[in-house]
Tab-separated table of C-alpha atoms and ligand atoms in Angstrom:
chain	number	residue	atom	x	y	z
A	1	MET	CA	0.000	0.000	0.000
A	2	LYS	CA	1.361	3.416	-0.828
A	3	THR	CA	1.829	5.993	1.876
A	4	ARG	CA	1.455	9.617	0.933
A	5	ILE	CA	4.402	11.915	1.628
A	6	SER	CA	2.088	14.526	3.187
A	7	ARG	CA	0.865	11.907	5.671
A	8	GLN	CA	4.447	10.957	6.511
A	9	PHE	CA	5.310	14.610	7.045
A	10	PHE	CA	2.298	14.987	9.337
A	11	ALA	CA	3.331	11.938	11.387
A	12	HIS	CA	6.897	13.252	11.697
A	13	TYR	CA	5.791	16.702	12.777
A	14	LEU	CA	3.359	15.233	15.277
A	15	VAL	CA	6.214	13.271	16.836
A	16	VAL	CA	8.294	16.463	16.894
A	17	SER	CA	5.454	18.383	18.604
A	18	LEU	CA	5.061	15.685	21.231
A	19	LEU	CA	8.813	15.735	21.794
A	20	VAL	CA	8.621	19.500	22.289
A	21	LEU	CA	5.815	18.951	24.787
A	22	LEU	CA	7.881	16.324	26.580
A	23	SER	CA	10.923	18.576	26.686
A	24	THR	CA	8.782	21.400	28.102
A	25	VAL	CA	7.617	19.115	30.912
A	26	LEU	CA	11.233	18.065	31.475
A	27	ALA	CA	12.379	21.703	31.515
A	28	LEU	CA	9.754	22.572	34.130
A	29	SER	CA	10.811	19.597	36.249
A	30	PHE	CA	14.434	20.697	36.037
A	31	LEU	CA	13.348	24.193	37.056
A	32	ALA	CA	11.621	22.754	40.122
A	33	ILE	CA	14.787	20.831	41.015
A	34	ALA	CA	16.909	23.935	40.473
A	35	SER	CA	14.482	25.894	42.642
A	36	ARG	CA	14.911	23.356	45.444
A	37	LEU	CA	18.712	23.351	45.081
A	38	ALA	CA	18.763	27.130	45.248
A	39	ALA	CA	16.655	27.025	48.380
A	40	SER	CA	19.315	25.113	50.243
A	41	ALA	CA	22.291	26.938	48.769
A	42	PHE	CA	21.532	30.650	49.184
A	43	ALA	CA	22.418	32.699	52.285
A	44	THR	CA	18.802	33.933	52.412
A	45	ASN	CA	17.759	30.511	53.461
A	46	ARG	CA	20.584	29.961	55.926
A	47	TYR	CA	19.557	32.989	57.990
A	48	PRO	CA	15.760	33.063	58.163
A	49	ALA	CA	14.169	35.617	60.532
A	50	SER	CA	12.807	32.770	62.662
A	51	ALA	CA	16.359	31.500	63.402
A	52	LEU	CA	17.671	34.932	64.379
A	53	MET	CA	14.708	35.953	66.483
A	54	ARG	CA	15.238	36.798	70.165
A	55	ASP	CA	12.721	38.362	72.523
A	56	ASP	CA	15.103	41.205	73.185
A	57	TYR	CA	15.957	42.722	69.871
A	58	ALA	CA	19.297	44.016	71.212
A	59	GLN	CA	20.415	40.416	71.516
A	60	ILE	CA	19.706	39.528	67.912
A	61	ASP	CA	23.017	38.583	66.292
A	62	ALA	CA	23.041	40.502	63.006
A	63	SER	CA	26.747	39.936	62.143
A	64	PRO	CA	26.397	36.747	59.940
A	65	VAL	CA	23.655	38.490	57.928
A	66	VAL	CA	25.682	41.679	57.505
A	67	GLU	CA	28.809	39.638	56.554
A	68	SER	CA	26.742	37.820	53.927
A	69	GLY	CA	25.712	41.157	52.351
A	70	GLY	CA	22.322	41.395	54.000
A	71	SER	CA	20.803	43.700	56.604
A	72	VAL	CA	18.780	43.430	59.800
A	73	THR	CA	16.154	46.065	60.673
A	74	ILE	CA	13.980	46.236	63.763
A	75	ILE	CA	10.756	48.241	63.773
A	76	ASP	CA	8.794	48.781	66.958
A	77	ARG	CA	5.039	48.909	67.340
A	78	ASP	CA	5.040	52.634	66.494
A	79	PHE	CA	6.708	51.839	63.136
A	80	ARG	CA	9.963	53.461	64.224
A	81	VAL	CA	13.275	51.986	63.076
A	82	VAL	CA	14.991	51.142	66.345
A	83	ARG	CA	17.884	49.125	65.008
A	84	SER	CA	19.422	48.928	61.555
A	85	GLU	CA	22.517	46.903	60.650
A	86	GLY	CA	24.008	46.505	57.211
A	87	GLN	CA	22.638	48.220	54.195
A	88	ASP	CA	19.472	50.224	54.947
A	89	ALA	CA	16.342	48.279	54.072
A	90	LEU	CA	14.184	51.343	54.705
A	91	ALA	CA	15.051	54.841	53.636
A	92	GLN	CA	13.501	56.551	56.673
A	93	ASP	CA	13.579	56.204	60.457
A	94	GLN	CA	9.871	56.674	61.084
A	95	LEU	CA	7.014	55.211	59.072
A	96	THR	CA	3.277	55.658	59.227
A	97	ALA	CA	0.995	52.630	59.512
A	98	VAL	CA	0.071	53.026	55.837
A	99	GLU	CA	3.704	53.266	54.772
A	100	PHE	CA	4.582	50.145	56.765
A	101	THR	CA	1.653	48.230	55.248
A	102	GLU	CA	2.804	49.319	51.791
A	103	PHE	CA	6.313	48.136	52.634
A	104	LEU	CA	4.947	44.768	53.735
A	105	VAL	CA	3.003	44.383	50.476
A	106	TRP	CA	5.943	45.534	48.342
A	107	SER	CA	8.338	43.139	50.120
A	108	LYS	CA	6.267	40.174	48.922
A	109	HIS	CA	6.670	41.164	45.284
A	110	LYS	CA	8.724	38.660	43.331
A	111	ASN	CA	10.351	41.266	41.117
A	112	THR	CA	12.050	43.349	43.817
A	113	PRO	CA	15.850	43.091	43.889
A	114	PHE	CA	15.705	42.099	47.596
A	115	HIS	CA	14.533	39.131	49.489
A	116	HIS	CA	12.721	40.106	52.688
A	117	ASP	CA	11.972	37.798	55.588
A	118	ILE	CA	9.718	39.611	58.080
A	119	LEU	CA	8.665	38.227	61.460
A	120	TYR	CA	6.696	39.869	64.305
A	121	ASN	CA	7.702	39.229	67.898
A	122	PRO	CA	4.542	39.501	70.032
A	123	GLU	CA	6.609	39.383	73.271
A	124	GLY	CA	8.918	42.268	72.413
A	125	GLU	CA	6.297	43.887	70.174
A	126	PHE	CA	8.638	44.502	67.258
A	127	TRP	CA	9.169	43.387	63.678
A	128	LEU	CA	12.392	41.759	62.585
A	129	ILE	CA	13.200	42.397	58.933
A	130	VAL	CA	16.040	40.326	57.417
A	131	THR	CA	16.950	41.552	53.946
A	132	PHE	CA	19.243	39.960	51.366
A	133	PRO	CA	19.930	41.237	47.873
A	134	ALA	CA	18.436	38.563	45.589
A	135	SER	CA	21.101	36.858	43.422
A	136	ILE	CA	18.759	34.735	41.379
A	137	ARG	CA	15.139	33.991	41.882
A	138	LEU	CA	13.792	30.638	40.885
A	139	ASP	CA	10.161	30.643	41.861
A	140	PHE	CA	8.458	27.790	40.146
A	141	ALA	CA	6.230	25.378	41.878
A	142	PHE	CA	3.201	23.265	41.095
A	143	ILE	CA	1.427	23.010	44.381
A	144	LEU	CA	-1.392	20.560	44.926
A	145	ASN	CA	-3.052	20.973	48.228
A	146	SER	CA	-4.912	17.771	49.122
A	147	LYS	CA	-6.777	19.595	51.833
A	148	ALA	CA	-8.460	21.960	49.393
A	149	ALA	CA	-12.224	21.837	49.066
A	150	ALA	CA	-13.358	18.809	46.994
A	151	GLY	CA	-15.302	20.958	44.498
A	152	ASP	CA	-12.254	23.146	43.881
A	153	LEU	CA	-10.100	20.137	43.043
A	154	ARG	CA	-12.571	18.955	40.398
A	155	THR	CA	-12.832	22.438	38.872
A	156	ALA	CA	-9.017	22.706	38.855
A	157	ALA	CA	-8.775	19.311	37.103
A	158	LEU	CA	-11.375	20.405	34.547
A	159	ILE	CA	-9.570	23.685	33.855
A	160	LEU	CA	-6.287	21.806	33.475
A	161	ALA	CA	-7.852	19.227	31.137
A	162	ALA	CA	-9.495	21.954	29.045
A	163	VAL	CA	-6.239	23.925	28.737
A	164	LEU	CA	-4.389	20.741	27.790
A	165	ALA	CA	-7.056	19.828	25.222
A	166	VAL	CA	-6.956	23.275	23.613
A	167	TYR	CA	-3.161	23.127	23.616
A	168	LEU	CA	-3.149	19.686	21.978
A	169	LEU	CA	-5.779	20.764	19.472
A	170	LEU	CA	-3.675	23.782	18.547
A	171	VAL	CA	-0.562	21.612	18.220
A	172	PHE	CA	-2.545	19.214	16.030
A	173	ALA	CA	-3.983	21.952	13.788
A	174	LEU	CA	-0.681	23.814	13.403
A	175	THR	CA	1.148	20.559	12.716
A	176	ALA	CA	-1.403	19.656	10.029
A	177	LEU	CA	-1.069	23.084	8.414
A	178	TYR	CA	2.719	23.165	8.593
A	179	SER	CA	3.098	19.607	7.314
A	180	ALA	CA	0.737	20.350	4.401
A	181	VAL	CA	2.762	23.439	3.441
A	182	THR	CA	6.179	21.756	3.734
A	183	ALA	CA	5.045	18.504	2.116
A	184	ALA	CA	3.762	20.516	-0.850
A	185	GLN	CA	7.342	21.627	-1.553
A	186	VAL	CA	8.121	17.984	-2.247
A	187	THR	CA	4.821	16.663	-3.538
A	188	VAL	CA	4.067	19.389	-6.077
A	189	PRO	CA	7.323	18.985	-8.076
A	190	LEU	CA	7.093	15.218	-7.684
A	191	ARG	CA	3.549	15.174	-8.986
A	192	ARG	CA	4.519	17.255	-12.013
A	193	LEU	CA	7.517	15.042	-12.730
A	194	THR	CA	5.330	11.953	-12.390
A	195	GLU	CA	2.730	13.453	-14.711
A	196	SER	CA	5.344	14.172	-17.397
A	197	THR	CA	6.885	10.711	-17.005
A	198	ARG	CA	3.443	9.203	-17.475
A	199	ARG	CA	2.899	11.275	-20.620
A	200	LEU	CA	6.278	10.131	-21.925
A	201	ARG	CA	5.389	6.503	-21.204
A	202	GLU	CA	2.152	6.935	-23.115
A	203	GLY	CA	4.038	8.126	-26.162
A	204	ASP	CA	3.827	11.907	-25.801
A	205	TYR	CA	7.505	12.622	-26.411
A	206	SER	CA	6.989	16.381	-26.256
A	207	ALA	CA	6.411	16.124	-22.471
A	208	ARG	CA	8.715	18.495	-20.548
A	209	VAL	CA	8.798	19.827	-16.973
A	210	ASP	CA	9.268	23.456	-15.923
A	211	LEU	CA	9.443	23.640	-12.128
A	212	LYS	CA	11.389	26.919	-11.856
A	213	LEU	CA	13.392	25.384	-9.002
A	214	ARG	CA	17.123	25.564	-8.325
A	215	ASN	CA	17.321	22.628	-5.909
A	216	GLU	CA	17.687	18.875	-6.498
A	217	PHE	CA	14.258	18.834	-8.153
A	218	GLY	CA	15.615	21.376	-10.622
A	219	GLU	CA	18.480	18.993	-11.409
A	220	LEU	CA	16.042	16.110	-11.799
A	221	GLN	CA	13.914	18.287	-14.077
A	222	ASP	CA	16.934	19.110	-16.295
A	223	THR	CA	17.882	15.436	-16.506
A	224	PHE	CA	14.294	14.508	-17.308
A	225	ASN	CA	13.993	17.162	-20.015
A	226	GLU	CA	17.306	16.130	-21.551
A	227	MET	CA	16.238	12.484	-21.518
A	228	ALA	CA	12.850	13.364	-23.046
A	229	SER	CA	14.421	15.382	-25.868
A	230	ARG	CA	16.850	12.552	-26.589
A	231	ILE	CA	14.031	10.049	-26.727
A	232	GLU	CA	12.038	12.430	-28.927
A	233	LYS	CA	14.993	12.786	-31.299
A	234	GLU	CA	15.649	9.034	-31.375
A	235	ILE	CA	12.000	8.261	-32.037
A	236	SER	CA	11.734	10.798	-34.836
A	237	LEU	CA	14.976	9.443	-36.342
A	238	ARG	CA	13.650	5.912	-36.115
A	239	LYS	CA	10.342	6.945	-37.672
A	240	LYS	CA	12.218	8.695	-40.441
A	241	SER	CA	14.493	5.750	-41.120
A	242	GLU	CA	11.507	3.398	-41.139
A	243	GLU	CA	9.794	5.719	-43.572
A	244	ASP	CA	12.970	5.831	-45.690
A	245	ARG	CA	13.166	2.059	-45.739
A	246	ARG	CA	9.544	1.680	-46.707
A	247	ARG	CA	10.008	4.166	-49.490
A	248	LEU	CA	13.181	2.391	-50.599
A	249	ILE	CA	11.431	-0.975	-50.911
A	250	LEU	CA	8.561	0.679	-52.745
A	251	ASP	CA	10.976	2.396	-55.153
A	252	ILE	CA	12.995	-0.770	-55.774
A	253	SER	CA	9.897	-2.818	-56.508
A	254	HIS	CA	8.519	-0.071	-58.731
A	255	ASP	CA	11.762	0.313	-60.680
A	256	LEU	CA	12.152	-3.435	-61.114
A	257	LYS	CA	8.513	-4.089	-61.913
A	258	ASN	CA	8.358	-1.999	-65.102
A	259	PRO	CA	11.310	-3.563	-66.974
A	260	MET	CA	10.457	-7.036	-65.687
A	261	SER	CA	6.824	-6.753	-66.889
A	262	SER	CA	8.077	-5.538	-70.223
A	263	ILE	CA	10.511	-8.478	-70.523
A	264	GLN	CA	7.735	-10.891	-69.585
A	265	GLY	CA	5.272	-9.337	-72.031
A	266	TYR	CA	7.650	-9.407	-74.992
A	267	ALA	CA	8.854	-12.963	-74.207
A	268	GLU	CA	5.215	-14.198	-74.108
A	269	ARG	CA	4.507	-12.422	-77.386
A	270	ILE	CA	7.419	-14.174	-79.106
A	271	LEU	CA	6.309	-17.494	-77.626
A	272	HIS	CA	2.686	-17.194	-78.712
A	273	LYS	CA	3.379	-15.813	-82.160
A	274	PRO	CA	5.568	-18.290	-84.002
A	275	GLU	CA	4.741	-16.728	-87.394
A	276	MET	CA	6.351	-13.400	-86.276
A	277	SER	CA	8.499	-11.665	-88.900
A	278	ARG	CA	12.244	-11.374	-88.466
A	279	GLU	CA	12.082	-7.565	-87.912
A	280	GLU	CA	9.310	-7.867	-85.385
A	281	LEU	CA	11.246	-10.566	-83.532
A	282	GLU	CA	14.363	-8.390	-83.498
A	283	GLY	CA	12.361	-5.456	-82.204
A	284	CYS	CA	10.969	-7.578	-79.366
A	285	LEU	CA	14.393	-8.938	-78.505
A	286	GLN	CA	15.791	-5.386	-78.530
A	287	VAL	CA	13.228	-4.319	-75.923
A	288	ILE	CA	13.959	-7.439	-73.849
A	289	LEU	CA	17.704	-6.750	-74.031
A	290	HIS	CA	17.301	-3.065	-73.145
A	291	ASN	CA	15.121	-3.834	-70.141
A	292	SER	CA	17.396	-6.652	-68.975
A	293	GLU	CA	20.359	-4.272	-69.102
A	294	ARG	CA	18.393	-1.692	-67.197
A	295	THR	CA	17.320	-4.219	-64.548
A	296	ASN	CA	20.830	-5.564	-64.310
A	297	GLY	CA	22.244	-2.053	-63.917
A	298	LEU	CA	19.759	-1.243	-61.182
A	299	ILE	CA	20.493	-4.464	-59.303
A	300	THR	CA	24.254	-3.860	-59.608
A	301	GLU	CA	23.860	-0.351	-58.174
A	302	LEU	CA	21.619	-1.583	-55.387
A	303	PHE	CA	24.116	-4.298	-54.580
A	304	GLU	CA	26.921	-1.740	-54.529
A	305	LEU	CA	24.981	0.551	-52.218
A	306	SER	CA	24.025	-2.155	-49.726
A	307	GLN	CA	27.563	-3.517	-49.845
A	308	MET	CA	28.868	-0.119	-48.721
A	309	ASP	CA	26.310	-0.022	-45.938
A	310	SER	CA	27.408	-3.369	-44.558
A	311	PRO	CA	29.894	-3.407	-41.655
A	312	GLU	CA	32.200	-5.796	-43.531
A	313	PHE	CA	32.709	-3.310	-46.332
A	314	THR	CA	36.368	-2.365	-46.778
A	315	LEU	CA	38.213	-0.221	-49.291
A	316	SER	CA	41.339	-1.320	-51.144
A	317	ARG	CA	43.272	1.761	-50.203
A	318	GLU	CA	46.633	2.753	-51.542
A	319	GLN	CA	48.704	5.882	-51.416
A	320	VAL	CA	48.013	7.881	-54.552
A	321	ASP	CA	48.610	11.369	-55.877
A	322	LEU	CA	45.112	12.837	-55.865
A	323	CYS	CA	46.029	15.468	-58.472
A	324	GLU	CA	47.447	12.851	-60.760
A	325	ILE	CA	44.457	10.524	-60.496
A	326	LEU	CA	41.979	13.410	-60.955
A	327	ARG	CA	43.875	14.646	-63.999
A	328	GLN	CA	43.623	11.173	-65.545
A	329	LEU	CA	39.887	10.926	-64.821
A	330	CYS	CA	39.285	14.368	-66.373
A	331	ALA	CA	41.290	13.408	-69.445
A	332	GLU	CA	39.069	10.346	-69.888
A	333	LEU	CA	36.019	12.605	-69.608
A	334	VAL	CA	37.054	15.008	-72.351
A	335	PRO	CA	35.878	12.927	-75.369
A	336	GLN	CA	32.425	12.392	-73.829
A	337	LEU	CA	32.132	16.090	-72.976
A	338	GLU	CA	33.128	17.121	-76.452
A	339	GLN	CA	30.761	14.646	-78.001
A	340	ALA	CA	27.911	16.057	-75.924
A	341	GLY	CA	28.829	19.598	-76.940
A	342	PHE	CA	29.923	20.569	-73.409
A	343	GLY	CA	32.620	23.040	-72.448
A	344	TYR	CA	35.117	22.222	-69.701
A	345	GLU	CA	37.624	23.822	-67.336
A	346	PHE	CA	40.028	21.912	-65.137
A	347	GLU	CA	42.043	23.576	-62.369
A	348	ILE	CA	44.258	20.937	-60.865
A	349	PRO	CA	47.584	21.933	-59.248
A	350	GLU	CA	50.865	20.581	-60.616
A	351	LYS	CA	52.214	19.631	-57.229
A	352	SER	CA	51.338	16.295	-55.650
A	353	VAL	CA	48.610	15.894	-53.028
A	354	PHE	CA	48.820	12.439	-51.517
A	355	ALA	CA	45.882	10.544	-50.077
A	356	LEU	CA	44.994	6.991	-49.092
A	357	LEU	CA	42.404	6.103	-51.697
A	358	ASP	CA	40.659	3.191	-53.279
A	359	PRO	CA	41.290	4.345	-56.890
A	360	GLY	CA	38.455	2.246	-58.332
A	361	ARG	CA	35.844	3.645	-55.936
A	362	PHE	CA	37.169	7.192	-56.262
A	363	GLY	CA	36.882	6.846	-60.058
A	364	ARG	CA	33.270	5.707	-59.569
A	365	LEU	CA	32.544	8.807	-57.460
A	366	ILE	CA	33.874	11.193	-60.114
A	367	HIS	CA	32.177	9.180	-62.860
A	368	ASN	CA	28.779	9.440	-61.151
A	369	LEU	CA	29.107	13.224	-60.819
A	370	ALA	CA	30.277	13.578	-64.420
A	371	SER	CA	27.587	11.334	-65.878
A	372	ASN	CA	24.910	13.317	-64.064
A	373	SER	CA	26.214	16.569	-65.550
A	374	LEU	CA	26.235	14.967	-68.966
A	375	ARG	CA	22.806	13.330	-68.703
A	376	TYR	CA	20.771	16.101	-67.150
A	377	ASN	CA	22.129	19.187	-68.905
A	378	PRO	CA	21.805	20.505	-72.421
A	379	PRO	CA	24.705	20.952	-74.876
A	380	GLY	CA	26.631	24.160	-74.253
A	381	THR	CA	26.897	23.481	-70.551
A	382	THR	CA	30.353	23.952	-69.079
A	383	VAL	CA	31.736	21.491	-66.562
A	384	SER	CA	34.539	22.699	-64.264
A	385	VAL	CA	36.632	20.617	-61.920
A	386	SER	CA	39.080	22.129	-59.424
A	387	LEU	CA	41.212	20.862	-56.576
A	388	THR	CA	42.662	22.708	-53.585
A	389	ALA	CA	44.487	21.244	-50.608
A	390	SER	CA	45.122	22.660	-47.123
A	391	ASP	CA	45.178	21.565	-43.456
A	392	GLY	CA	45.275	17.848	-44.243
A	393	ARG	CA	42.236	18.014	-46.468
A	394	ALA	CA	41.727	18.127	-50.212
A	395	ALA	CA	38.650	19.828	-51.648
A	396	ILE	CA	37.459	18.864	-55.122
A	397	THR	CA	34.742	21.042	-56.604
A	398	PHE	CA	32.693	19.531	-59.417
A	399	ARG	CA	30.539	22.187	-60.985
A	400	ASP	CA	28.339	22.683	-64.064
A	401	ASP	CA	26.337	25.713	-65.192
A	402	GLY	CA	23.383	23.639	-66.317
A	403	VAL	CA	19.793	23.339	-65.127
A	404	GLY	CA	20.674	22.847	-61.460
A	405	ILE	CA	18.811	20.943	-58.779
A	406	PRO	CA	15.452	22.334	-57.604
A	407	GLU	CA	15.584	23.970	-54.195
A	408	GLU	CA	12.994	21.628	-52.663
A	409	LEU	CA	15.033	18.545	-53.586
A	410	LYS	CA	18.412	19.781	-52.342
A	411	ALA	CA	17.995	18.395	-48.843
A	412	ASP	CA	17.144	14.888	-50.082
A	413	ILE	CA	19.196	14.633	-53.250
A	414	PHE	CA	21.699	12.167	-51.702
A	415	LYS	CA	18.977	9.776	-50.600
A	416	PRO	CA	18.504	6.621	-52.675
A	417	PHE	CA	15.910	6.832	-55.468
A	418	VAL	CA	15.504	10.583	-55.170
A	419	ARG	CA	15.460	12.210	-58.571
A	420	VAL	CA	14.079	15.340	-60.135
A	421	ASP	CA	11.884	13.477	-62.598
A	422	SER	CA	9.504	12.045	-60.048
A	423	THR	CA	7.440	10.201	-62.654
A	424	ARG	CA	10.318	7.728	-62.623
A	425	ASN	CA	10.370	7.572	-66.368
A	426	PRO	CA	13.164	5.122	-67.175
A	427	GLU	CA	13.968	6.970	-70.392
A	428	THR	CA	14.638	10.373	-68.810
A	429	GLY	CA	16.565	9.454	-65.702
A	430	GLY	CA	18.720	7.006	-63.884
A	431	SER	CA	17.926	4.939	-60.845
A	432	GLY	CA	18.373	7.773	-58.363
A	433	LEU	CA	21.191	5.837	-56.724
A	434	GLY	CA	24.202	7.566	-58.334
A	435	LEU	CA	24.617	10.370	-55.780
A	436	SER	CA	23.915	8.030	-52.832
A	437	ILE	CA	26.719	5.725	-53.987
A	438	ALA	CA	29.058	8.688	-54.571
A	439	GLN	CA	28.384	10.053	-51.088
A	440	ARG	CA	28.955	6.676	-49.416
A	441	ILE	CA	32.295	6.377	-51.256
A	442	ALA	CA	33.407	9.801	-49.958
A	443	GLN	CA	32.298	8.885	-46.416
A	444	ALA	CA	34.048	5.498	-46.540
A	445	HIS	CA	37.264	7.448	-47.235
A	446	GLY	CA	36.703	9.559	-44.129
A	447	GLY	CA	35.505	12.472	-46.261
A	448	GLU	CA	32.207	13.980	-47.378
A	449	LEU	CA	30.280	14.802	-50.511
A	450	THR	CA	27.952	17.783	-50.301
A	451	LEU	CA	25.905	19.927	-52.593
A	452	LEU	CA	27.128	23.514	-52.628
A	453	SER	CA	24.573	26.250	-52.369
A	454	ASP	CA	26.680	29.209	-53.412
A	455	GLY	CA	23.968	30.776	-55.550
A	456	SER	CA	25.790	30.041	-58.802
A	457	GLN	CA	23.906	28.700	-61.818
A	458	GLY	CA	23.763	24.929	-62.229
A	459	SER	CA	24.934	22.369	-59.739
A	460	ALA	CA	28.104	22.342	-57.647
A	461	PHE	CA	29.290	19.366	-55.612
A	462	LEU	CA	32.118	19.464	-53.108
A	463	VAL	CA	34.179	16.356	-52.336
A	464	VAL	CA	36.359	16.702	-49.241
A	465	LEU	CA	38.944	13.964	-48.584
A	466	PRO	CA	41.662	13.610	-45.958
A	467	THR	CA	45.221	13.861	-47.280
A	468	ILE	CA	48.499	12.524	-45.879
B	501	ADP	P1	20.456	9.094	-61.057
B	501	ADP	O1	21.041	7.745	-60.992
B	501	ADP	O2	19.021	9.156	-61.367
B	501	ADP	O3	21.248	10.050	-61.855
B	501	ADP	P2	21.478	10.538	-58.843
B	501	ADP	O4	21.393	10.179	-57.430
B	501	ADP	O5	22.819	10.496	-59.462
B	501	ADP	O6	20.484	9.595	-59.582
B	501	ADP	O7	20.867	11.962	-59.037
B	501	ADP	C1	19.632	12.273	-58.504
B	501	ADP	C2	18.913	13.331	-59.303
B	501	ADP	O8	19.551	14.563	-59.161
B	501	ADP	C3	18.938	13.051	-60.773
B	501	ADP	O9	17.821	12.281	-61.109
B	501	ADP	C4	18.884	14.431	-61.395
B	501	ADP	O10	17.573	14.825	-61.568
B	501	ADP	C5	19.500	15.316	-60.347
B	501	ADP	N1	20.888	15.709	-60.694
B	501	ADP	C6	22.016	15.136	-60.226
B	501	ADP	N2	23.112	15.752	-60.740
B	501	ADP	C7	22.656	16.739	-61.517
B	501	ADP	C8	23.285	17.752	-62.336
B	501	ADP	N3	24.608	17.848	-62.413
B	501	ADP	N4	22.490	18.630	-62.980
B	501	ADP	C9	21.132	18.543	-62.902
B	501	ADP	N5	20.492	17.615	-62.177
B	501	ADP	C10	21.228	16.722	-61.506
């Protein structure tokens, strides 16, 4: 069974209140003990008026009182001071009856700085006043007189019980209030954290907590929020990659289905029409051959792409002069460019730039970029290739001033099967795998292939590779 924090707080505070009550009782008991100890220790109590009293006041021995800092005063029946030893207890020598009565009343006050012990001697008809300066007064006592009237005792018990009940009720109410307020400091942030965790569990990955606290709950909140945003990112990545994969399978099946159906259709036609003319047969076989080549090409590219994605994929690297190898590749390109009516500019430094490359794969990368420029742009387009090297990196820019890549496709252009001609017409475009393969090759070399958005006309690709 779960116990609520607020209830636990209440129980704790109740225990604390009862402990306070107990300590108060203990403190009062100690006070009573201290009061008794003081009674036996102070000079006041060693020289009470009753012990000093003699019938003849001249014989009263005042010296121990005076030596202890006190005073002895004798007042006769006419309220005249007839003897005074030690410090004066009374400021005048003659008092009136009223003044003496006032003195008697005043001497009983607890807050006077003197302790007065006053005794009347009926024989000698005088008052003996023994005065001591009070050092400390401890006047606490709980006195129960068993001889008091029976009704009074019951009333006293009732009053005591009522006071105690009110006191306990107050303690109870204040404890409840205080525990509710202090528990809220824990329960409110906890409840909000729990609520957000529950939302997260139920799939609401946008759940965040804002407690505006700087304490440990604040730390927990930051950790929670960080965790939630990570989960949110992971989930959206996973969703995206699932979506990508679904699209990939759809694209593959679509791109394979068309040529395969065509092959099947033409093969059946040949089979069911034995009287077919030689030209017609050749035409059918041409279509079958063309579609087989296309299917084969697509499967080869797909195989290449998935091979590069596999963890076992390795490059056959060797140390090569990047400038040299790029120069060779450009030289091989020239006849195709000229045949297509393209212009060209190559800017490759004379000095050597060495890199660890798989020459075959690197050739494939450049070939894919070049064949795109050739396939998608009209005659008159100029292709320019340049290489610069600095800080352990070589940058190859492959640029054409042709039709360019539409803005909305730029972000996805390196994804498999993405192409500008979305009707997927096999006659006007490739598989949409060329740039994906080229990018994987650059990445496998520890480099990157990106599309440059420098506002120039046409398309510009940047290949960055590490050099040695
Ligand atoms: P494909 O195998 O279809 O050529 P790519 O991945 O190589 O696939 O290219 C994707 C798409 O990007 C192409 O279909 C084409 O529309 C566009 N594209 C790529 N390079 C260029 C370029 N140099 N000029 C214009 N369009 C290009």
